[in-house]
Tab-separated table of C-alpha atoms in Angstrom:
chain	number	residue	atom	x	y	z
A	1	UNK	CA	94.867	54.129	151.979
A	2	UNK	CA	97.087	56.847	153.339
A	3	UNK	CA	95.008	57.384	156.406
A	4	UNK	CA	95.515	53.716	157.212
A	5	UNK	CA	99.214	53.932	157.015
A	6	UNK	CA	99.262	57.010	159.234
A	7	UNK	CA	96.927	55.344	161.895
A	8	UNK	CA	99.207	52.249	161.868
A	9	UNK	CA	102.338	54.556	162.155
A	10	UNK	CA	100.689	56.157	165.381
A	11	UNK	CA	99.730	52.930	166.779
A	12	UNK	CA	103.297	51.761	166.416
A	13	UNK	CA	104.958	54.843	168.146
A	14	UNK	CA	105.523	55.092	171.906
A	15	UNK	CA	102.449	56.794	173.327
A	16	UNK	CA	105.079	58.995	175.546
A	17	UNK	CA	106.489	60.397	172.249
A	18	UNK	CA	103.337	61.089	170.824
A	19	UNK	CA	102.454	62.967	174.055
A	20	UNK	CA	105.711	64.977	173.982
A	21	UNK	CA	105.249	65.749	170.313
A	22	UNK	CA	101.489	66.826	170.701
A	23	UNK	CA	102.628	69.015	173.790
A	24	UNK	CA	105.289	70.603	171.640
A	25	UNK	CA	103.073	71.326	168.917
A	26	UNK	CA	100.622	73.068	171.282
A	27	UNK	CA	103.332	74.954	172.820
A	28	UNK	CA	104.526	76.286	169.439
A	29	UNK	CA	101.011	77.103	168.632
A	30	UNK	CA	100.670	79.123	171.731
A	31	UNK	CA	103.955	80.802	171.240
A	32	UNK	CA	102.771	82.035	167.690
A	33	UNK	CA	99.195	82.888	168.716
A	34	UNK	CA	100.673	85.126	171.411
A	35	UNK	CA	103.053	86.732	169.106
A	36	UNK	CA	100.482	87.558	166.662
A	37	UNK	CA	98.204	88.782	169.510
A	38	UNK	CA	100.962	90.874	171.031
A	39	UNK	CA	102.301	92.526	167.689
A	40	UNK	CA	98.852	93.539	166.873
A	41	UNK	CA	98.247	95.123	170.276
A	42	UNK	CA	101.665	96.868	170.137
A	43	UNK	CA	100.775	98.538	166.783
A	44	UNK	CA	97.686	99.672	168.079
A	45	UNK	CA	99.057	101.737	170.824
A	46	UNK	CA	100.373	104.714	168.400
A	47	UNK	CA	97.605	105.025	166.214
A	48	UNK	CA	95.106	105.091	169.264
A	49	UNK	CA	97.376	107.789	170.872
A	50	UNK	CA	97.289	109.643	167.529
A	51	UNK	CA	93.527	109.509	167.295
A	52	UNK	CA	93.281	110.770	170.742
A	53	UNK	CA	95.486	113.657	169.966
A	54	UNK	CA	93.665	114.736	166.796
A	55	UNK	CA	90.342	114.548	168.584
A	56	UNK	CA	91.586	116.458	171.522
A	57	UNK	CA	93.008	119.146	169.406
A	58	UNK	CA	90.642	119.291	166.673
A	59	UNK	CA	87.185	118.327	168.266
A	60	UNK	CA	84.723	121.532	167.989
A	61	UNK	CA	85.654	122.847	164.529
A	62	UNK	CA	86.198	126.503	164.981
A	63	UNK	CA	86.122	126.426	168.824
A	64	UNK	CA	88.458	123.622	169.014
A	65	UNK	CA	91.353	123.796	171.325
A	66	UNK	CA	94.018	123.608	168.446
A	67	UNK	CA	92.070	126.769	166.650
A	68	UNK	CA	91.862	128.609	170.167
A	69	UNK	CA	95.738	128.054	170.620
A	70	UNK	CA	96.561	129.501	167.267
A	71	UNK	CA	94.092	132.515	167.958
A	72	UNK	CA	95.608	133.258	171.370
A	73	UNK	CA	99.080	133.377	169.601
A	74	UNK	CA	97.904	135.781	167.041
A	75	UNK	CA	95.948	137.932	169.530
A	76	UNK	CA	98.646	137.892	172.245
A	77	UNK	CA	101.283	139.186	169.668
A	78	UNK	CA	98.947	141.846	168.164
A	79	UNK	CA	98.026	143.326	171.551
A	80	UNK	CA	101.494	142.976	173.469
A	81	UNK	CA	104.022	143.598	170.673
A	82	UNK	CA	103.928	147.084	169.225
A	83	UNK	CA	103.871	146.935	165.641
A	84	UNK	CA	104.103	143.206	165.168
A	85	UNK	CA	101.244	141.166	163.461
A	86	UNK	CA	100.812	137.760	162.768
A	87	UNK	CA	99.562	136.618	159.223
A	88	UNK	CA	96.604	134.361	159.917
A	89	UNK	CA	96.748	132.998	156.082
A	90	UNK	CA	100.371	131.481	156.893
A	91	UNK	CA	99.880	130.132	160.281
A	92	UNK	CA	101.100	126.486	160.231
A	93	UNK	CA	100.432	123.636	162.805
A	94	UNK	CA	101.948	120.349	163.287
A	95	UNK	CA	100.054	117.814	165.733
A	96	UNK	CA	102.560	115.191	167.329
A	97	UNK	CA	101.532	112.849	169.948
A	98	UNK	CA	99.819	114.609	172.768
A	99	UNK	CA	101.306	118.054	171.486
A	100	UNK	CA	100.553	120.615	169.153
A	101	UNK	CA	102.927	123.213	167.608
A	102	UNK	CA	101.643	126.488	165.889
A	103	UNK	CA	104.287	128.080	163.742
A	104	UNK	CA	103.767	131.761	162.829
A	105	UNK	CA	105.036	134.350	160.664
A	106	UNK	CA	105.745	138.141	162.363
A	107	UNK	CA	105.320	140.994	160.188
A	108	UNK	CA	106.388	144.758	161.043
A	109	UNK	CA	105.593	147.706	159.225
A	110	UNK	CA	108.273	150.204	158.586
A	111	UNK	CA	107.201	152.742	155.862
A	112	UNK	CA	104.520	151.678	153.664
A	113	UNK	CA	105.173	147.902	153.471
A	114	UNK	CA	104.865	145.274	156.067
A	115	UNK	CA	108.294	143.215	156.255
A	116	UNK	CA	108.602	139.465	157.564
A	117	UNK	CA	110.720	139.978	160.770
A	118	UNK	CA	110.810	136.488	162.286
A	119	UNK	CA	109.102	132.949	162.370
A	120	UNK	CA	108.303	131.862	165.681
A	121	UNK	CA	106.828	128.512	167.071
A	122	UNK	CA	104.887	127.843	170.282
A	123	UNK	CA	104.233	124.323	171.448
A	124	UNK	CA	101.251	123.084	173.437
A	125	UNK	CA	101.680	119.679	175.491
A	126	UNK	CA	97.951	118.671	175.753
A	127	UNK	CA	96.924	121.904	177.776
A	128	UNK	CA	100.273	122.966	179.120
A	129	UNK	CA	102.242	125.474	176.728
A	130	UNK	CA	106.040	125.585	176.622
A	131	UNK	CA	107.941	128.432	177.305
A	132	UNK	CA	108.762	129.920	173.786
A	133	UNK	CA	112.148	129.955	172.758
A	134	UNK	CA	112.530	133.509	171.543
A	135	UNK	CA	114.211	136.514	172.786
A	136	UNK	CA	112.253	139.518	173.532
A	137	UNK	CA	112.899	142.985	175.285
A	138	UNK	CA	110.305	143.949	177.806
A	139	UNK	CA	111.617	147.438	178.159
A	140	UNK	CA	108.655	149.625	177.622
A	141	UNK	CA	109.173	151.751	174.442
A	142	UNK	CA	106.464	154.384	175.789
A	143	UNK	CA	105.977	156.560	178.880
A	144	UNK	CA	103.095	156.579	180.789
A	145	UNK	CA	101.373	159.763	181.755
A	146	UNK	CA	101.751	159.127	185.348
A	147	UNK	CA	105.337	157.938	184.956
A	148	UNK	CA	108.291	160.201	185.651
A	149	UNK	CA	111.184	159.304	183.145
A	150	UNK	CA	113.669	161.677	181.616
A	151	UNK	CA	112.764	162.600	178.051
A	152	UNK	CA	114.940	161.673	175.269
A	153	UNK	CA	113.255	163.518	172.379
A	154	UNK	CA	116.308	165.963	172.441
A	155	UNK	CA	118.606	163.118	171.445
A	156	UNK	CA	116.242	161.654	169.167
A	157	UNK	CA	115.844	164.854	167.281
A	158	UNK	CA	119.467	164.843	166.646
A	159	UNK	CA	119.613	161.391	165.460
A	160	UNK	CA	116.915	162.314	163.074
A	161	UNK	CA	118.827	165.076	161.759
A	162	UNK	CA	121.814	163.018	161.071
A	163	UNK	CA	119.618	160.056	159.331
A	164	UNK	CA	119.538	160.522	155.794
A	165	UNK	CA	116.387	161.845	153.927
A	166	UNK	CA	115.991	158.667	151.785
A	167	UNK	CA	114.790	156.497	154.679
A	168	UNK	CA	111.654	155.714	156.633
A	169	UNK	CA	111.329	155.335	160.357
A	170	UNK	CA	109.357	153.655	163.115
A	171	UNK	CA	108.546	155.927	165.964
A	172	UNK	CA	107.135	155.260	169.435
A	173	UNK	CA	105.212	158.425	170.409
A	174	UNK	CA	104.152	158.884	173.969
A	175	UNK	CA	101.473	161.531	175.059
A	176	UNK	CA	101.099	163.758	177.952
A	177	UNK	CA	97.730	162.493	178.771
A	178	UNK	CA	95.260	159.855	177.407
A	179	UNK	CA	93.409	160.308	174.081
A	180	UNK	CA	90.940	158.558	171.917
A	181	UNK	CA	91.743	157.251	168.529
A	182	UNK	CA	89.977	160.051	166.788
A	183	UNK	CA	91.854	162.940	168.665
A	184	UNK	CA	95.052	161.161	167.686
A	185	UNK	CA	94.274	160.605	164.230
A	186	UNK	CA	93.285	164.498	163.951
A	187	UNK	CA	96.459	165.385	165.702
A	188	UNK	CA	98.408	163.595	162.883
A	189	UNK	CA	96.343	164.645	160.117
A	190	UNK	CA	98.720	167.324	159.087
A	191	UNK	CA	101.705	164.837	158.784
A	192	UNK	CA	102.623	162.560	155.944
A	193	UNK	CA	102.840	159.682	158.608
A	194	UNK	CA	100.777	156.445	159.228
A	195	UNK	CA	99.703	155.396	162.544
A	196	UNK	CA	100.178	151.495	162.977
A	197	UNK	CA	99.690	150.790	166.774
A	198	UNK	CA	98.081	152.213	169.911
A	199	UNK	CA	99.412	151.744	173.269
A	200	UNK	CA	96.379	151.414	175.691
A	201	UNK	CA	96.166	152.268	179.552
A	202	UNK	CA	95.374	149.318	181.306
A	203	UNK	CA	94.861	150.847	184.645
A	204	UNK	CA	96.614	148.226	186.648
A	205	UNK	CA	100.226	149.400	186.893
A	206	UNK	CA	102.918	150.948	184.588
A	207	UNK	CA	105.710	148.719	185.310
A	208	UNK	CA	107.982	147.036	182.857
A	209	UNK	CA	106.156	144.227	180.953
A	210	UNK	CA	102.602	145.536	181.254
A	211	UNK	CA	102.397	147.199	177.552
A	212	UNK	CA	99.212	146.465	175.854
A	213	UNK	CA	97.450	147.867	172.860
A	214	UNK	CA	96.122	147.308	169.502
A	215	UNK	CA	96.921	147.640	165.675
A	216	UNK	CA	95.806	150.822	164.187
A	217	UNK	CA	96.097	149.179	160.608
A	218	UNK	CA	96.869	145.859	159.445
A	219	UNK	CA	98.361	147.093	155.845
A	220	UNK	CA	97.295	143.989	154.190
A	221	UNK	CA	98.275	141.450	156.640
A	222	UNK	CA	95.343	139.174	157.419
A	223	UNK	CA	94.524	139.713	160.981
A	224	UNK	CA	91.469	139.587	163.278
A	225	UNK	CA	91.926	143.443	163.506
A	226	UNK	CA	90.781	144.063	159.928
A	227	UNK	CA	87.285	143.170	160.271
A	228	UNK	CA	85.702	145.706	162.584
A	229	UNK	CA	86.636	148.709	164.389
A	230	UNK	CA	89.936	148.197	166.004
A	231	UNK	CA	88.788	149.392	169.573
A	232	UNK	CA	85.885	147.208	169.572
A	233	UNK	CA	87.881	144.203	168.252
A	234	UNK	CA	90.596	144.928	171.188
A	235	UNK	CA	87.995	144.570	173.760
A	236	UNK	CA	86.639	141.444	171.923
A	237	UNK	CA	90.125	140.015	172.053
A	238	UNK	CA	90.749	140.891	175.663
A	239	UNK	CA	87.555	139.001	176.416
A	240	UNK	CA	88.659	136.102	174.614
A	241	UNK	CA	92.144	136.110	176.152
A	242	UNK	CA	91.038	136.528	179.562
A	243	UNK	CA	90.135	132.544	179.477
A	244	UNK	CA	93.575	131.712	178.498
A	245	UNK	CA	95.566	133.747	180.774
A	246	UNK	CA	98.366	131.164	181.428
A	247	UNK	CA	98.724	130.790	177.560
A	248	UNK	CA	98.854	134.584	177.253
A	249	UNK	CA	101.580	135.046	179.903
A	250	UNK	CA	103.627	132.265	178.172
A	251	UNK	CA	103.418	133.687	174.674
A	252	UNK	CA	104.147	137.234	175.596
A	253	UNK	CA	106.868	135.869	178.118
A	254	UNK	CA	105.412	137.981	180.800
A	255	UNK	CA	105.648	137.171	184.525
A	256	UNK	CA	102.210	136.109	186.202
A	257	UNK	CA	102.024	139.144	188.372
A	258	UNK	CA	102.471	141.722	185.731
A	259	UNK	CA	99.706	140.925	183.344
A	260	UNK	CA	96.254	140.528	184.496
A	261	UNK	CA	93.737	140.597	181.425
A	262	UNK	CA	90.644	140.138	183.405
A	263	UNK	CA	91.552	143.494	185.543
A	264	UNK	CA	92.724	145.330	182.523
A	265	UNK	CA	89.222	144.229	180.723
A	266	UNK	CA	87.424	145.479	183.753
A	267	UNK	CA	89.405	148.792	183.705
A	268	UNK	CA	88.732	149.382	179.824
A	269	UNK	CA	85.093	148.406	179.959
A	270	UNK	CA	84.698	151.053	182.834
A	271	UNK	CA	86.972	153.776	181.390
A	272	UNK	CA	86.922	153.331	177.828
A	273	UNK	CA	90.072	152.747	175.552
A	274	UNK	CA	92.550	155.306	176.812
A	275	UNK	CA	95.314	155.543	174.453
A	276	UNK	CA	98.843	157.194	175.656
A	277	UNK	CA	101.062	156.231	173.073
A	278	UNK	CA	101.232	155.232	169.314
A	279	UNK	CA	103.652	153.614	166.820
A	280	UNK	CA	104.094	155.912	163.805
A	281	UNK	CA	105.952	155.221	160.601
A	282	UNK	CA	106.985	157.581	157.816
A	283	UNK	CA	109.631	159.455	156.053
A	284	UNK	CA	112.410	160.223	158.720
A	285	UNK	CA	112.589	163.919	158.287
A	286	UNK	CA	108.955	163.998	158.853
A	287	UNK	CA	109.211	163.141	162.164
A	288	UNK	CA	111.299	166.291	163.143
A	289	UNK	CA	107.747	168.229	162.914
A	290	UNK	CA	106.021	166.156	165.733
A	291	UNK	CA	107.971	168.088	168.108
A	292	UNK	CA	105.822	171.000	167.739
A	293	UNK	CA	102.516	169.038	168.876
A	294	UNK	CA	102.013	169.954	172.426
A	295	UNK	CA	100.315	166.874	173.171
A	296	UNK	CA	103.445	164.828	172.422
A	297	UNK	CA	105.510	164.253	175.593
A	298	UNK	CA	108.461	162.205	174.217
A	299	UNK	CA	109.314	159.880	171.042
A	300	UNK	CA	111.974	157.151	170.424
A	301	UNK	CA	113.089	155.730	167.243
A	302	UNK	CA	112.374	152.113	166.692
A	303	UNK	CA	113.599	150.723	163.117
A	304	UNK	CA	114.990	152.648	160.059
A	305	UNK	CA	114.795	151.365	156.699
A	306	UNK	CA	115.652	152.383	153.150
A	307	UNK	CA	112.865	154.791	151.521
A	308	UNK	CA	109.605	152.865	151.124
A	309	UNK	CA	106.740	155.396	151.076
A	310	UNK	CA	103.711	156.005	148.943
B	1	UNK	CA	87.884	66.549	150.695
B	2	UNK	CA	85.325	69.485	150.752
B	3	UNK	CA	86.198	70.064	154.502
B	4	UNK	CA	90.005	70.196	153.782
B	5	UNK	CA	89.549	72.834	151.164
B	6	UNK	CA	87.322	74.868	153.426
B	7	UNK	CA	89.753	74.484	156.059
B	8	UNK	CA	92.803	75.765	153.751
B	9	UNK	CA	90.640	78.460	152.315
B	10	UNK	CA	89.379	79.778	155.893
B	11	UNK	CA	93.107	79.731	156.834
B	12	UNK	CA	94.064	81.721	153.896
B	13	UNK	CA	91.628	84.369	154.410
B	14	UNK	CA	92.107	85.017	158.095
B	15	UNK	CA	96.002	84.828	157.431
B	16	UNK	CA	95.527	87.385	154.535
B	17	UNK	CA	93.298	89.592	156.954
B	18	UNK	CA	95.712	89.562	159.661
B	19	UNK	CA	98.774	90.192	157.223
B	20	UNK	CA	96.967	93.137	155.633
B	21	UNK	CA	95.921	94.641	158.776
B	22	UNK	CA	99.402	94.286	160.281
B	23	UNK	CA	100.741	96.079	157.124
B	24	UNK	CA	98.398	98.729	157.326
B	25	UNK	CA	98.968	99.448	161.254
B	26	UNK	CA	102.878	99.017	160.854
B	27	UNK	CA	102.733	101.649	157.808
B	28	UNK	CA	100.586	104.127	159.843
B	29	UNK	CA	103.099	103.668	162.981
B	30	UNK	CA	106.072	104.511	160.873
B	31	UNK	CA	104.296	107.428	159.325
B	32	UNK	CA	103.179	108.618	162.755
B	33	UNK	CA	106.830	108.211	164.045
B	34	UNK	CA	108.434	109.629	161.081
B	35	UNK	CA	105.757	112.319	160.782
B	36	UNK	CA	105.692	112.023	157.022
B	37	UNK	CA	103.027	111.000	154.486
B	38	UNK	CA	104.507	107.706	153.384
B	39	UNK	CA	101.298	106.488	151.875
B	40	UNK	CA	100.758	106.180	148.050
B	41	UNK	CA	98.101	108.046	146.507
B	42	UNK	CA	95.428	105.195	146.362
B	43	UNK	CA	96.256	103.795	149.758
B	44	UNK	CA	92.554	104.090	150.864
B	45	UNK	CA	91.764	101.300	148.159
B	46	UNK	CA	93.987	99.084	150.071
B	47	UNK	CA	92.380	99.885	153.389
B	48	UNK	CA	89.025	99.422	152.165
B	49	UNK	CA	90.085	95.874	150.434
B	50	UNK	CA	91.384	94.835	153.681
B	51	UNK	CA	88.585	95.691	155.708
B	52	UNK	CA	86.450	93.693	153.137
B	53	UNK	CA	88.870	90.845	153.263
B	54	UNK	CA	88.644	91.036	157.185
B	55	UNK	CA	84.737	90.870	157.044
B	56	UNK	CA	84.753	87.872	154.588
B	57	UNK	CA	87.320	86.015	156.904
B	58	UNK	CA	85.251	86.738	159.881
B	59	UNK	CA	82.072	85.276	158.184
B	60	UNK	CA	83.928	82.073	157.549
B	61	UNK	CA	86.008	81.811	160.796
B	62	UNK	CA	85.952	83.807	164.169
B	63	UNK	CA	89.440	82.952	165.231
B	64	UNK	CA	91.745	85.340	166.848
B	65	UNK	CA	93.599	85.966	163.551
B	66	UNK	CA	90.605	86.906	161.837
B	67	UNK	CA	89.303	89.241	164.475
B	68	UNK	CA	92.713	90.983	165.078
B	69	UNK	CA	92.944	91.313	161.263
B	70	UNK	CA	89.577	93.340	161.062
B	71	UNK	CA	90.345	95.276	164.014
B	72	UNK	CA	93.905	96.299	162.717
B	73	UNK	CA	92.239	97.263	159.139
B	74	UNK	CA	89.317	99.273	160.740
B	75	UNK	CA	91.947	101.119	163.226
B	76	UNK	CA	94.125	102.091	160.407
B	77	UNK	CA	91.206	103.230	158.380
B	78	UNK	CA	89.622	105.309	161.154
B	79	UNK	CA	92.931	106.844	162.050
B	80	UNK	CA	93.631	108.128	158.596
B	81	UNK	CA	90.108	109.397	158.381
B	82	UNK	CA	90.360	111.098	161.813
B	83	UNK	CA	93.671	112.615	161.213
B	84	UNK	CA	92.560	114.048	157.779
B	85	UNK	CA	89.397	115.491	158.997
B	86	UNK	CA	90.707	116.778	162.284
B	87	UNK	CA	93.663	118.449	160.580
B	88	UNK	CA	91.393	120.239	158.174
B	89	UNK	CA	89.191	121.419	161.181
B	90	UNK	CA	92.294	123.246	162.677
B	91	UNK	CA	92.456	126.444	160.460
B	92	UNK	CA	92.434	130.000	161.561
B	93	UNK	CA	91.522	131.801	158.620
B	94	UNK	CA	89.124	134.750	159.868
């Protein structure tokens, strides 16, 4: 009955009205369909970009780009910043669209304990690293045996005399020649001091900004350097970093010409690990005795803290 | 009469599928932009439910709404899965 009424109404109406109504209905339907499709496609853009970013940084498990980036940060700081270590257990990362940020805690050992010095972040935009927003001094605290520089150990001795007894000091000690690790450990065996970082001759040049070395001890900080002999680990780290020279230059904030990992690696593989300086920590007054070591050319005070010794 | 019920049922399923997919994807977009996990604890069940609804809807009717619904639900599920798996893969513990 109802259908018959509807048919009757349709036949009574003007055919032009029917056409206009039908066209309007189709138009509305097309607009709705388009809106549905467009909104769906717009919403798909971000998740697709996010999927791409996560696969880009995470694919390869331990060999993934993201893991390599965090390892480069850790290794670069360990070999270019004297007595500064990254705790690998506390590295955090954040993945944004097409970028990844690594946030690291930097520890320094003065006395017997490692203290948190700073928290720094490094950002990677796809494969391009941003210049890190941190201030570093690039003055070389060590004197290379071939370098001619006025000695300041006499001023340092005066400072040490004036420092109170209940303090511990970080000292940058430079030698008159190159030594290996065992020789240096023997040299300092009579002192109540701890060796924390070795400066290694890289054979390239000794200008500002070419300081390279490796940690002597990690003092409980989780680092790649507490798994095997640190000299061997140093060479392994250089091999690894030679694949990421651009990242290393940015993280260490060294200019391109002053740091050549591949050349340094070639030199060290040919000549062995030649140490010309060491960072030592211990009771302040103990450092007054190191002047008697004939191998010690010069030394300079780094940080001084309140008594914290074994 | 049977045809009318089927038509309404199909319309309901495809609309529900599209709506669930849309909500999933919208929530995911907000989470990506806000860089925060806004999803409730059992959110994965909602995603699975919307995928199942999308599949059922696709069985009845292969119109654009059903196709978009299942595609959006699958994309939301895949995105969450990939984000979880790949962020666990980046771990530097020696």
